[in-house]
Structure formats: C-alpha cells, structure tokens
Short mmCIF file of C-alpha atoms and ligand atoms in Angstrom, two decimals:
data_model
loop_
_atom_site.label_atom_id
_atom_site.label_comp_id
_atom_site.label_asym_id
_atom_site.label_seq_id
_atom_site.Cartn_x
_atom_site.Cartn_y
_atom_site.Cartn_z
CA UNK A 1008 33.51 -34.70 55.59
CA UNK A 1009 31.00 -35.55 58.80
CA UNK A 1010 28.25 -37.96 58.26
CA UNK A 1011 25.32 -36.94 57.64
CA UNK A 1012 23.10 -37.39 60.14
CA UNK A 1013 19.03 -36.25 61.10
CA UNK A 1014 18.06 -35.27 63.91
CA UNK A 1015 14.22 -35.42 65.24
CA UNK A 1016 13.50 -31.80 65.49
CA UNK A 1017 14.73 -31.22 61.57
CA UNK A 1018 12.24 -32.64 58.38
CA UNK A 1019 15.27 -34.27 56.24
CA UNK A 1020 16.83 -33.12 53.80
CA UNK A 1021 16.00 -34.03 49.98
CA UNK A 1022 18.98 -36.68 50.13
CA UNK A 1023 18.54 -37.94 53.23
CA UNK A 1024 14.38 -38.62 52.07
CA UNK A 1025 15.65 -39.42 48.89
CA UNK A 1026 17.97 -42.09 50.14
CA UNK A 1027 15.41 -42.91 53.24
CA UNK A 1028 13.14 -44.76 49.89
CA UNK A 1029 15.46 -47.22 48.68
CA UNK A 1030 16.70 -47.81 52.04
CA UNK A 1031 13.97 -50.74 53.59
CA UNK A 1032 15.13 -49.95 57.30
CA UNK A 1033 14.99 -46.61 58.00
CA UNK A 1034 11.44 -45.15 59.43
CA UNK A 1035 12.41 -41.89 57.83
CA UNK A 1036 9.13 -40.81 55.96
CA UNK A 1037 8.43 -41.74 52.25
CA UNK A 1038 10.55 -39.84 49.90
CA UNK A 1039 8.73 -37.13 47.56
CA UNK A 1040 10.94 -37.96 44.58
CA UNK A 1041 10.38 -41.22 41.68
CA UNK A 1042 12.78 -44.25 43.11
CA UNK A 1043 13.90 -43.25 39.01
CA UNK A 1044 17.27 -42.15 40.21
CA UNK A 1045 19.95 -44.13 42.75
CA UNK A 1046 19.72 -42.40 46.61
CA UNK A 1047 22.31 -39.86 45.97
CA UNK A 1048 25.06 -39.24 48.75
CA UNK A 1049 25.68 -35.25 48.92
CA UNK A 1050 23.44 -32.57 47.85
CA UNK A 1051 25.09 -29.85 46.25
CA UNK A 1052 23.97 -26.14 47.26
CA UNK A 1053 26.58 -23.97 45.32
CA UNK A 1054 29.54 -24.08 42.60
CA UNK A 1055 31.42 -21.42 40.88
CA UNK A 1056 34.12 -22.30 38.19
CA UNK A 1057 34.88 -26.02 39.26
CA UNK A 1058 34.20 -26.35 41.97
CA UNK A 1059 31.17 -27.13 44.01
CA UNK A 1060 30.08 -26.85 47.91
CA UNK A 1061 28.01 -28.90 49.77
CA UNK A 1062 25.15 -28.75 51.77
CA UNK A 1063 27.46 -29.05 54.32
CA UNK A 1064 30.15 -26.54 53.50
CA UNK A 1065 32.56 -29.52 51.75
CA UNK A 1066 33.85 -28.52 49.06
CA UNK A 1067 35.17 -30.62 45.55
CA UNK A 1068 36.32 -30.35 42.16
CA UNK A 1069 34.08 -30.83 39.80
CA UNK A 1070 35.04 -32.78 36.80
CA UNK A 1071 31.70 -34.17 35.52
CA UNK A 1072 30.36 -30.80 34.55
CA UNK A 1073 26.64 -31.94 35.59
CA UNK A 1074 26.98 -34.37 32.83
CA UNK A 1075 29.47 -32.37 30.28
CA UNK A 1076 26.68 -29.42 30.32
CA UNK A 1077 28.68 -27.10 32.54
CA UNK A 1078 31.26 -26.56 29.89
CA UNK A 1079 32.26 -22.80 31.35
CA UNK A 1080 32.15 -23.73 34.44
CA UNK A 1081 29.40 -22.23 37.59
CA UNK A 1082 27.87 -19.56 37.81
CA UNK A 1083 29.85 -19.16 34.99
CA UNK A 1084 29.63 -14.78 35.46
CA UNK A 1085 28.41 -13.98 31.49
CA UNK A 1086 25.74 -16.14 32.16
CA UNK A 1087 24.56 -15.20 35.01
CA UNK A 1088 24.42 -11.75 33.29
CA UNK A 1089 22.53 -12.72 30.20
CA UNK A 1090 20.10 -14.67 32.35
CA UNK A 1091 19.10 -11.64 35.64
CA UNK A 1092 19.06 -9.12 32.56
CA UNK A 1093 16.44 -11.56 30.79
CA UNK A 1094 14.51 -12.39 33.61
CA UNK A 1095 13.74 -9.32 34.18
CA UNK A 1096 12.57 -8.38 30.41
CA UNK A 1097 11.11 -10.95 28.63
CA UNK A 1098 11.29 -14.55 29.99
CA UNK A 1099 8.47 -16.33 27.34
CA UNK A 1100 5.34 -15.49 24.77
CA UNK A 1101 5.87 -18.95 22.50
CA UNK A 1102 6.68 -19.62 19.47
CA UNK A 1103 3.82 -17.58 17.26
CA UNK A 1104 5.67 -14.74 17.95
CA UNK A 1105 9.58 -13.77 17.18
CA UNK A 1106 11.95 -13.09 20.47
CA UNK A 1107 15.26 -11.36 20.32
CA UNK A 1108 17.85 -13.87 20.72
CA UNK A 1109 16.59 -16.94 18.72
CA UNK A 1110 17.78 -16.11 15.02
CA UNK A 1111 20.93 -15.05 16.62
CA UNK A 1112 21.47 -17.97 18.04
CA UNK A 1113 20.83 -20.26 15.36
CA UNK A 1114 23.06 -18.35 12.78
CA UNK A 1115 25.90 -18.52 15.64
CA UNK A 1116 25.22 -22.31 15.66
CA UNK A 1117 25.45 -23.26 12.05
CA UNK A 1118 29.08 -21.07 11.56
CA UNK A 1119 30.59 -23.77 14.22
CA UNK A 1120 28.67 -26.55 12.51
CA UNK A 1121 30.93 -25.05 9.72
CA UNK A 1122 33.81 -24.26 11.82
CA UNK A 1123 33.60 -20.77 11.28
CA UNK A 1124 32.19 -20.11 7.46
CA UNK A 1125 28.36 -20.28 7.41
CA UNK A 1126 26.79 -24.01 6.83
CA UNK A 1127 24.00 -23.07 5.29
CA UNK A 1128 21.58 -25.27 7.55
CA UNK A 1129 18.82 -24.05 9.77
CA UNK A 1130 18.06 -24.60 13.43
CA UNK A 1131 14.72 -25.65 15.76
CA UNK A 1132 15.17 -25.34 19.55
CA UNK A 1133 13.78 -27.34 22.42
CA UNK A 1134 14.73 -28.04 25.92
CA UNK A 1135 16.24 -31.59 25.92
CA UNK A 1136 18.72 -33.69 24.13
CA UNK A 1137 16.62 -36.50 24.04
CA UNK A 1138 14.19 -33.44 22.47
CA UNK A 1139 17.00 -32.29 19.86
CA UNK A 1140 16.65 -36.03 18.05
CA UNK A 1141 13.27 -36.56 18.64
CA UNK A 1142 12.93 -33.67 15.76
CA UNK A 1143 15.40 -35.13 13.48
CA UNK A 1144 14.19 -38.64 14.25
CA UNK A 1145 10.84 -36.70 12.80
CA UNK A 1146 13.10 -34.98 10.54
CA UNK A 1147 14.06 -37.66 9.04
CA UNK A 1148 11.27 -39.48 8.22
CA UNK A 1149 9.32 -36.80 7.02
CA UNK A 1150 12.15 -36.20 4.56
CA UNK A 1151 12.33 -40.14 3.80
CA UNK A 1152 8.45 -40.06 3.15
CA UNK A 1153 6.07 -43.04 3.50
CA UNK A 1154 7.50 -46.12 3.51
CA UNK A 1155 10.96 -45.08 3.60
CA UNK A 1156 11.32 -44.43 7.84
CA UNK A 1157 14.07 -46.25 9.46
CA UNK A 1158 16.59 -45.23 11.68
CA UNK A 1159 19.69 -47.57 11.31
CA UNK A 1160 21.38 -46.72 15.20
CA UNK A 1161 24.40 -48.29 16.51
CA UNK A 1162 24.42 -50.28 19.54
CA UNK A 1163 26.04 -49.24 22.87
CA UNK A 1164 24.63 -45.50 21.54
CA UNK A 1165 23.17 -43.53 23.78
CA UNK A 1166 20.38 -40.97 21.95
CA UNK A 1167 17.58 -39.85 25.30
CA UNK A 1168 14.64 -41.94 27.78
CA UNK A 1169 11.72 -40.36 25.37
CA UNK A 1170 10.09 -43.52 23.57
CA UNK A 1171 11.70 -42.64 20.04
CA UNK A 1172 14.61 -41.75 21.80
CA UNK A 1173 15.58 -45.34 24.03
CA UNK A 1174 14.02 -47.04 21.17
CA UNK A 1175 17.09 -45.78 18.87
CA UNK A 1176 19.52 -46.56 22.01
CA UNK A 1177 21.58 -49.03 21.15
CA UNK A 1178 20.88 -50.52 25.12
CA UNK A 1179 18.46 -53.93 24.88
CA UNK A 1180 18.28 -54.27 28.22
CA UNK A 1181 17.18 -50.80 28.60
CA UNK A 1182 14.36 -51.55 26.36
CA UNK A 1183 12.88 -54.40 27.80
CA UNK A 1184 10.27 -52.62 30.22
CA UNK A 1185 9.01 -50.66 28.33
CA UNK A 1186 7.68 -53.05 25.01
CA UNK A 1187 6.62 -52.12 22.83
CA UNK A 1188 8.71 -49.36 21.51
CA UNK A 1189 7.71 -46.92 18.64
CA UNK A 1190 9.20 -49.17 15.44
CA UNK A 1191 11.73 -48.04 12.40
CA UNK A 1192 14.67 -48.32 13.98
CA UNK A 1193 17.65 -50.32 13.40
CA UNK A 1194 20.96 -50.85 15.38
CA UNK A 1195 24.59 -52.31 13.71
CA UNK A 1196 27.95 -53.01 15.43
CA UNK A 1197 29.97 -49.92 16.36
CA UNK A 1198 32.73 -48.81 13.87
CA UNK A 1199 32.32 -52.04 11.89
CA UNK A 1200 31.33 -50.44 8.37
CA UNK A 1201 30.66 -53.78 6.59
CA UNK A 1202 27.72 -54.95 8.80
CA UNK A 1203 26.55 -50.88 7.90
CA UNK A 1204 26.22 -51.19 4.69
CA UNK A 1205 24.59 -54.41 4.52
CA UNK A 1206 21.83 -52.81 7.11
CA UNK A 1207 20.87 -49.95 4.78
CA UNK A 1208 17.84 -50.83 2.04
CA UNK A 1209 15.45 -49.14 0.63
CA UNK A 1210 13.04 -48.27 4.04
CA UNK A 1211 16.36 -46.90 5.78
CA UNK A 1212 15.65 -42.70 5.67
CA UNK A 1213 19.07 -41.94 8.03
CA UNK A 1214 22.00 -43.20 10.03
CA UNK A 1215 21.73 -41.66 13.22
CA UNK A 1216 25.21 -41.48 15.26
CA UNK A 1217 26.89 -39.97 17.82
CA UNK A 1218 30.82 -39.32 16.96
CA UNK A 1219 32.42 -40.54 20.54
CA UNK A 1220 29.98 -42.59 22.65
CA UNK A 1221 29.08 -41.15 25.95
CA UNK A 1222 27.04 -42.75 27.90
CA UNK A 1223 28.02 -46.18 26.55
CA UNK A 1224 31.75 -45.85 27.51
CA UNK A 1225 33.27 -42.66 25.94
CA UNK A 1226 34.20 -44.80 22.15
CA UNK A 1227 35.08 -42.31 19.72
CA UNK A 1228 34.49 -43.14 15.84
CA UNK A 1229 36.94 -44.22 13.14
CA UNK A 1230 38.16 -41.50 10.91
CA UNK A 1231 37.79 -44.39 8.25
CA UNK A 1232 33.93 -45.38 9.44
CA UNK A 1233 32.30 -41.49 9.43
CA UNK A 1234 33.67 -40.44 6.39
CA UNK A 1235 32.22 -44.41 5.03
CA UNK A 1236 28.80 -43.97 6.46
CA UNK A 1237 28.81 -40.40 4.93
CA UNK A 1238 29.67 -42.28 1.29
CA UNK A 1239 26.69 -45.06 2.15
CA UNK A 1240 24.40 -42.65 2.55
CA UNK A 1241 25.28 -40.18 0.14
CA UNK A 1242 25.06 -43.01 -2.20
CA UNK A 1243 21.94 -44.30 -1.19
CA UNK A 1244 20.26 -40.71 -0.67
CA UNK A 1245 20.04 -41.71 3.73
CA UNK A 1246 20.62 -38.69 5.41
CA UNK A 1247 23.11 -38.38 7.86
CA UNK A 1248 22.57 -37.33 11.59
CA UNK A 1249 24.68 -36.52 14.26
CA UNK A 1250 23.86 -36.97 18.03
CA UNK A 1251 26.23 -33.40 19.45
CA UNK A 1252 24.15 -33.89 22.28
CA UNK A 1253 27.25 -35.31 24.55
CA UNK A 1254 30.23 -34.42 21.83
CA UNK A 1255 28.77 -30.67 20.90
CA UNK A 1256 30.10 -27.45 21.48
CA UNK A 1257 34.16 -27.38 21.84
CA UNK A 1258 34.63 -30.38 24.23
CA UNK A 1259 36.17 -32.47 22.31
CA UNK A 1260 38.30 -29.84 20.83
CA UNK A 1261 36.43 -29.23 18.19
CA UNK A 1262 32.94 -27.41 18.05
CA UNK A 1263 31.62 -31.09 16.59
CA UNK A 1264 32.85 -34.30 17.17
CA UNK A 1265 31.95 -34.59 14.14
CA UNK A 1266 34.04 -32.57 12.89
CA UNK A 1267 37.90 -34.47 13.23
CA UNK A 1268 36.32 -36.96 11.00
CA UNK A 1269 36.11 -34.29 8.21
CA UNK A 1270 32.66 -35.12 6.84
CA UNK A 1271 29.59 -32.83 6.63
CA UNK A 1272 25.99 -34.02 7.91
CA UNK A 1273 23.02 -33.36 6.95
CA UNK A 1274 21.26 -33.16 10.54
CA UNK A 1275 22.87 -32.29 13.71
CA UNK A 1276 21.58 -32.30 17.21
CA UNK A 1277 22.96 -30.54 20.46
CA UNK A 1278 22.09 -29.63 24.09
CA UNK A 1279 24.47 -30.68 27.22
CA UNK A 1280 26.37 -27.39 26.86
CA UNK A 1281 24.52 -25.19 25.58
CA UNK A 1282 23.10 -23.60 27.78
CA UNK A 1283 25.70 -23.96 30.39
CA UNK A 1284 22.75 -25.48 32.75
CA UNK A 1285 19.92 -23.88 31.10
CA UNK A 1286 17.93 -26.75 29.69
CA UNK A 1287 17.41 -25.57 25.72
CA UNK A 1288 18.47 -28.23 23.01
CA UNK A 1289 19.03 -27.62 19.28
CA UNK A 1290 18.51 -29.91 16.03
CA UNK A 1291 20.71 -28.26 13.29
CA UNK A 1292 20.04 -29.46 10.07
CA UNK A 1293 20.61 -28.51 5.98
CA UNK A 1294 18.20 -25.77 4.38
CA UNK A 1295 17.20 -28.59 2.01
CA UNK A 1296 16.62 -31.06 4.71
CA UNK A 1297 14.69 -28.23 6.75
CA UNK A 1298 12.58 -27.14 4.38
CA UNK A 1299 10.72 -30.82 4.49
CA UNK A 1300 9.08 -29.79 7.96
CA UNK A 1301 6.00 -27.34 7.06
CA UNK A 1302 4.57 -25.48 9.64
CA UNK A 1303 2.98 -27.57 12.15
CA UNK A 1304 5.14 -30.55 11.33
CA UNK A 1305 6.23 -30.43 14.55
CA UNK A 1306 6.45 -27.46 17.62
CA UNK A 1307 7.58 -26.84 21.74
CA UNK A 1308 5.70 -24.81 24.16
CA UNK A 1309 8.91 -23.89 25.86
CA UNK A 1310 11.52 -24.27 22.88
CA UNK A 1311 13.66 -21.33 21.93
CA UNK A 1312 12.07 -19.24 24.39
CA UNK A 1313 13.81 -15.64 25.87
CA UNK A 1314 15.34 -17.00 28.84
CA UNK A 1315 17.05 -20.05 27.53
CA UNK A 1316 18.09 -18.23 24.37
CA UNK A 1317 19.82 -15.34 25.98
CA UNK A 1318 21.49 -18.60 28.37
CA UNK A 1319 22.83 -19.89 25.00
CA UNK A 1320 23.95 -16.41 23.15
CA UNK A 1321 25.71 -15.72 26.29
CA UNK A 1322 27.47 -19.29 26.09
CA UNK A 1323 28.52 -19.46 22.62
CA UNK A 1324 29.93 -15.59 22.49
CA UNK A 1325 31.88 -16.85 26.15
CA UNK A 1326 33.16 -20.11 23.86
CA UNK A 1327 34.16 -18.24 20.90
CA UNK A 1328 36.06 -15.28 23.31
CA UNK A 1329 37.88 -17.97 25.02
CA UNK A 1330 38.70 -20.32 22.34
CA UNK A 1331 37.63 -22.77 23.78
CA UNK A 1332 37.39 -25.40 21.46
CA UNK A 1333 41.52 -25.89 21.68
CA UNK A 1334 41.58 -25.37 25.47
CA UNK A 1335 39.27 -28.23 25.34
CA UNK A 1336 42.77 -30.22 22.74
CA UNK A 1337 45.40 -29.14 24.99
CA UNK A 1338 44.03 -29.54 28.43
CA UNK A 1339 42.49 -32.72 26.80
CA UNK A 1340 46.65 -34.28 25.62
CA UNK A 1341 47.81 -32.24 28.88
CA UNK A 1342 45.33 -34.30 31.09
CA UNK A 1343 45.96 -38.15 29.25
CA UNK A 1344 49.07 -37.67 29.89
CA UNK A 1345 48.35 -37.58 33.22
CA UNK A 1346 46.81 -40.48 34.09
CA UNK A 1347 48.15 -43.55 31.59
CA UNK A 1348 50.37 -42.96 34.39
CA UNK A 1349 48.15 -43.00 37.36
CA UNK A 1350 47.58 -46.99 39.10
CA UNK A 1351 45.95 -49.29 37.84
CA UNK A 1352 45.06 -47.42 34.72
CA UNK A 1353 45.65 -48.94 31.57
CA UNK A 1354 44.31 -46.87 28.83
CA UNK A 1355 42.79 -43.57 28.33
CA UNK A 1356 40.14 -43.10 25.45
CA UNK A 1357 38.01 -40.30 23.98
CA UNK A 1358 38.62 -37.00 22.26
CA UNK A 1359 39.78 -33.24 23.76
CA UNK A 1360 37.63 -33.28 27.35
CA UNK A 1361 35.62 -36.05 26.80
CA UNK A 1362 37.59 -38.58 28.20
CA UNK A 1363 37.84 -42.35 30.12
CA UNK A 1364 40.41 -44.18 32.26
CA UNK A 1365 40.27 -47.66 31.55
CA UNK A 1366 41.11 -49.10 35.02
CA UNK A 1367 42.16 -53.67 35.58
CA UNK A 1368 41.48 -54.86 38.96
CA UNK A 1369 40.16 -51.86 40.15
CA UNK A 1370 36.06 -51.18 40.29
CA UNK A 1371 35.49 -47.85 39.29
CA UNK A 1372 32.10 -47.33 40.78
CA UNK A 1373 34.07 -47.93 43.65
CA UNK A 1374 36.79 -45.25 43.03
CA UNK A 1375 34.10 -43.30 41.81
CA UNK A 1376 32.32 -43.25 45.64
CA UNK A 1377 36.34 -42.87 46.59
CA UNK A 1378 36.60 -39.69 44.67
CA UNK A 1379 33.57 -38.36 46.06
CA UNK A 1380 34.44 -38.80 49.79
CA UNK A 1381 37.30 -36.75 49.32
CA UNK A 1382 35.98 -34.02 47.25
CA UNK A 1383 36.28 -34.96 43.33
CA UNK A 1384 33.63 -35.97 40.66
CA UNK A 1385 33.89 -37.96 37.79
CA UNK A 1386 31.35 -41.17 37.47
CA UNK A 1387 31.47 -44.26 36.30
CA UNK A 1388 30.67 -44.85 33.15
CA UNK A 1389 31.29 -48.33 32.68
CA UNK A 1390 31.94 -50.91 35.41
CA UNK A 1391 35.77 -50.91 33.97
CA UNK A 1392 35.92 -47.14 33.45
CA UNK A 1393 35.67 -43.23 34.89
CA UNK A 1394 34.77 -40.61 32.42
CA UNK A 1395 36.10 -37.34 33.06
CA UNK A 1396 34.79 -34.03 31.66
CA UNK A 1397 35.41 -31.53 33.79
CA UNK A 1398 34.79 -27.57 32.90
CA UNK A 1399 36.76 -26.65 28.80
CA UNK A 1400 37.86 -23.47 31.47
CA UNK A 1401 39.88 -25.41 33.66
CA UNK A 1402 43.67 -24.44 33.95
CA UNK A 1403 46.64 -26.60 34.83
CA UNK A 1404 46.47 -26.73 39.28
CA UNK A 1405 43.20 -28.18 38.67
CA UNK A 1406 44.46 -31.10 36.62
CA UNK A 1407 47.58 -31.22 38.86
CA UNK A 1408 44.70 -31.21 41.60
CA UNK A 1409 42.16 -34.00 40.28
CA UNK A 1410 45.31 -36.49 39.16
CA UNK A 1411 46.37 -35.97 42.57
CA UNK A 1412 43.40 -37.22 44.46
CA UNK A 1413 42.76 -39.73 41.70
CA UNK A 1414 45.42 -41.65 42.17
CA UNK A 1415 45.19 -41.59 45.94
CA UNK A 1416 41.45 -42.69 45.71
CA UNK A 1417 42.65 -45.44 43.50
CA UNK A 1418 45.73 -46.87 45.80
CA UNK A 1419 42.80 -46.66 48.81
CA UNK A 1420 40.36 -48.23 46.82
CA UNK A 1421 42.95 -51.48 45.72
CA UNK A 1422 44.81 -51.04 49.02
CA UNK A 1423 41.10 -51.96 50.91
CA UNK A 1424 40.38 -55.01 48.02
CA UNK A 1425 43.72 -56.57 48.61
CA UNK A 1426 42.95 -56.64 53.13
CA UNK A 1427 39.60 -58.50 52.19
C1 LIG B 207 22.52 -36.95 26.69
C2 LIG B 207 22.57 -37.45 25.72
C3 LIG B 207 20.86 -36.97 25.11
C4 LIG B 207 19.98 -37.39 25.82
O1 LIG B 207 19.79 -36.04 26.42
P1 LIG B 207 18.85 -35.67 27.32
O2 LIG B 207 18.84 -33.93 27.44
O3 LIG B 207 19.10 -36.44 28.95
O4 LIG B 207 17.45 -35.74 27.10
C5 LIG B 207 20.99 -37.74 23.81
N1 LIG B 207 22.12 -37.97 23.72
C6 LIG B 207 23.30 -38.25 23.85
C7 LIG B 207 24.91 -38.42 22.99
C8 LIG B 207 23.22 -37.58 24.86
O5 LIG B 207 25.25 -37.10 25.56
#
C-alpha cells in the first residue's frame, strides 16, 4: 500500500485531517470531526461482498463486517434494490401514520425469535442498538412499576453509549468521566449464577444479558447460566431480557444467540445486522410485557421509517432464503478449526461466525494493524484477542485467504518483536 501523502494543492482527505487533529506536530488545519474516535488508518470508498476498496484502490478482505453489521456482505443486490426502489417512492411520514413494511418486518422478527413459529411478541423499531436497549430498559421500568426498576447486568457487558445504556454496560472505566449516570443498574460477575441470585431483590425489574459478550471479548454464556437465570427470573416474576444487538440474526449459527441455550426470554433487542448497514434497531417483547407501554410512553421520529424497514425486509428475506444460521454455523466451525493451528494462537472462542482468537506472546493490536496493512480487516477486541465477524456469506476460498493472511501477519509481528 502506498503511504498517505498530502500535496499542497489538494485539501486534506478526512482521514488525513482526522489524523492531523490528534497529531500535535502536524501543521494541517483542525479536523472537522470530533476526536472521540482514534485516527483512522484508511478511508474506504467501495465494498462488494466480503471485499472493500480504499481511496488508493487497494483491496481488503473484510472479516469484521463493520462490527457484525454487514452480515450479507457489502452492496448486497437485494438490499440495494430495496433501498433504490423505496427511495423513489416514500422515505418518511412519521409514526403518526402506518407505512408498508414495519408490520411485515415485525412479524418476521417474531417468527425468528420463535425459531420458525410465531413467538407471540410485538416489536418497537428504532435506529440503533443503544436505542433498542433504551426501549427495553424503559419497558422493564414500566412493567416493574414504582419501586421495582433495577436492571441487573453483567460485568464486561456492552449495551451502548447513551447515558442509560452506558450505566447498563458493565465496564466501570467507561463510567468515570460521565458521572452522575442514571440510577437503577446493578452489575454481577459474568456466568456466576450464585452471585446473580444474591443480586435479586424486590427492587429488580429485569436481568439483561448478552448471549455472547461481544465488545467484552467474545465471551459466550454457559448453558447452565442462561437456564439458571431464566429459572430465577420466572420464580420471582423478573423479566429476562437479552441484548442480541451483536449476536442476533444468524451471526452465532442460530437466529438468536439465546436459542443455543434453549431459553425463551421476555425481551430481545436487535440492531447491527438488521439493515445490513442501514441504521435500524428493534426491541421485541412478549405481548403481555409489551402491553405495559401505552401510547405516548415511548417514541422516535425516525424509528421504523420506510427506507430502513425496506432494507430490513430485504435483509431478513435474504437471510431466510440462504439459510444464514446454518451457513454461519458451518463456516464458523471450519474457520475455528483452521485458526487454532496458527502460530501464537492459544485458543478460539465464540459461536458461529462471532469468534475471538486468543494470542500468547504477541500484541493483538499490532497484529490487527499488520493485517490492515496486508489487506485483511479484523479487530483487537482485547489486548490479547482478535475478533473475527466476517459476512455470513463467505465461501471456503475466503476462509483460506483470511487464515493465510492472518498467519503471515502474526509471524511478521512476532519476528519484529524478537528483533527488538
Ligand atoms: C454494538 C452494541 C450495542 C450498541 O449499538 P449501537 O448501534 O452502537 O448503539 C449494544 N449492545 C451490544 C451487545 C452491541 O454489540
């Protein structure tokens, strides 16, 4: 790849400008973007299937899918066609009126939550994962009633960046700068049923967990834990809510991650993969729980608007047509088998195509950066683990290409650290 250069005649690209903003010795003008993101190393301009092209024309194999979002690959023709068609017909009218796709998408989601059978639930549409979780938290409080508002979450969880979802997120270092956070969240050790039981009292409205902690390092729940949580919630009339924003929609090899554990949660949130890149989130709840909301209790201007729901409709019908869960399960098994044979890899965890490889003696961040330089997009989910979340549509040849590149990059980083 050619290095990024800035000529005097051209204005700096957003990438250069952004980098300059956090680089004190640069004399470029201030970056127009806020410095809440790290300076990006590349600017992508096009994507097709599992491949991306940057502004220099270099090609990359995308094994991150924009953080488990583009599960059908980039520029999927069915999604592109649905967007093009809808954009010429109707974009937005508000939730004061009905539109064409949202009931269809809601019924499909309900059937997928029921793993093929209607699950007797109802859906609220919004625009992101955090908003889906905000809806779940408000629903839990409405359902619990006054004095019963606490939501129990796990340490190392991730539920979003709004104030309430940040308070739900079990990563205290992320709370520090933003105190005071909303009250009513309690955190327990992940996969420890005894501790969870001790945290339950009559102020608790809901337990809220990810089936696989995604941002927390790709840590799957155990079946005993999820089944135990469900039992405790049932015994005490507490809602069992699952955050499927990252795990939902075939990513783990089932339609939803909770289906691996044979439980039936009261509330399920989804977002990332639902629009294959178009912003849309959804909060599903059993109808008797959803009934706690009355008109006016919760709303959004954009949520469920026709463009986003047209995309979601195309995504869900494509996923069903290609048997996406089975593909994720089979490809995930093949890729894990290859990954554990790589140098420095001491373990591979996750479900389906949401995977992390644990490295020993080599920095995951350096390996991810080396991969990017060599045309493979993955990320370091912890300082010692790489996350892989490729499109569910990848073929054997893509697996081989990614595994070869990753092997080379791990070796290169190891060789360099031995030299120094
Ligand atoms: C990404 C993520 C969120 C937040 O979604 P946004 O769309 O970024 O608001 C919430 N929960 C989980 C499990 C996630 O992975």
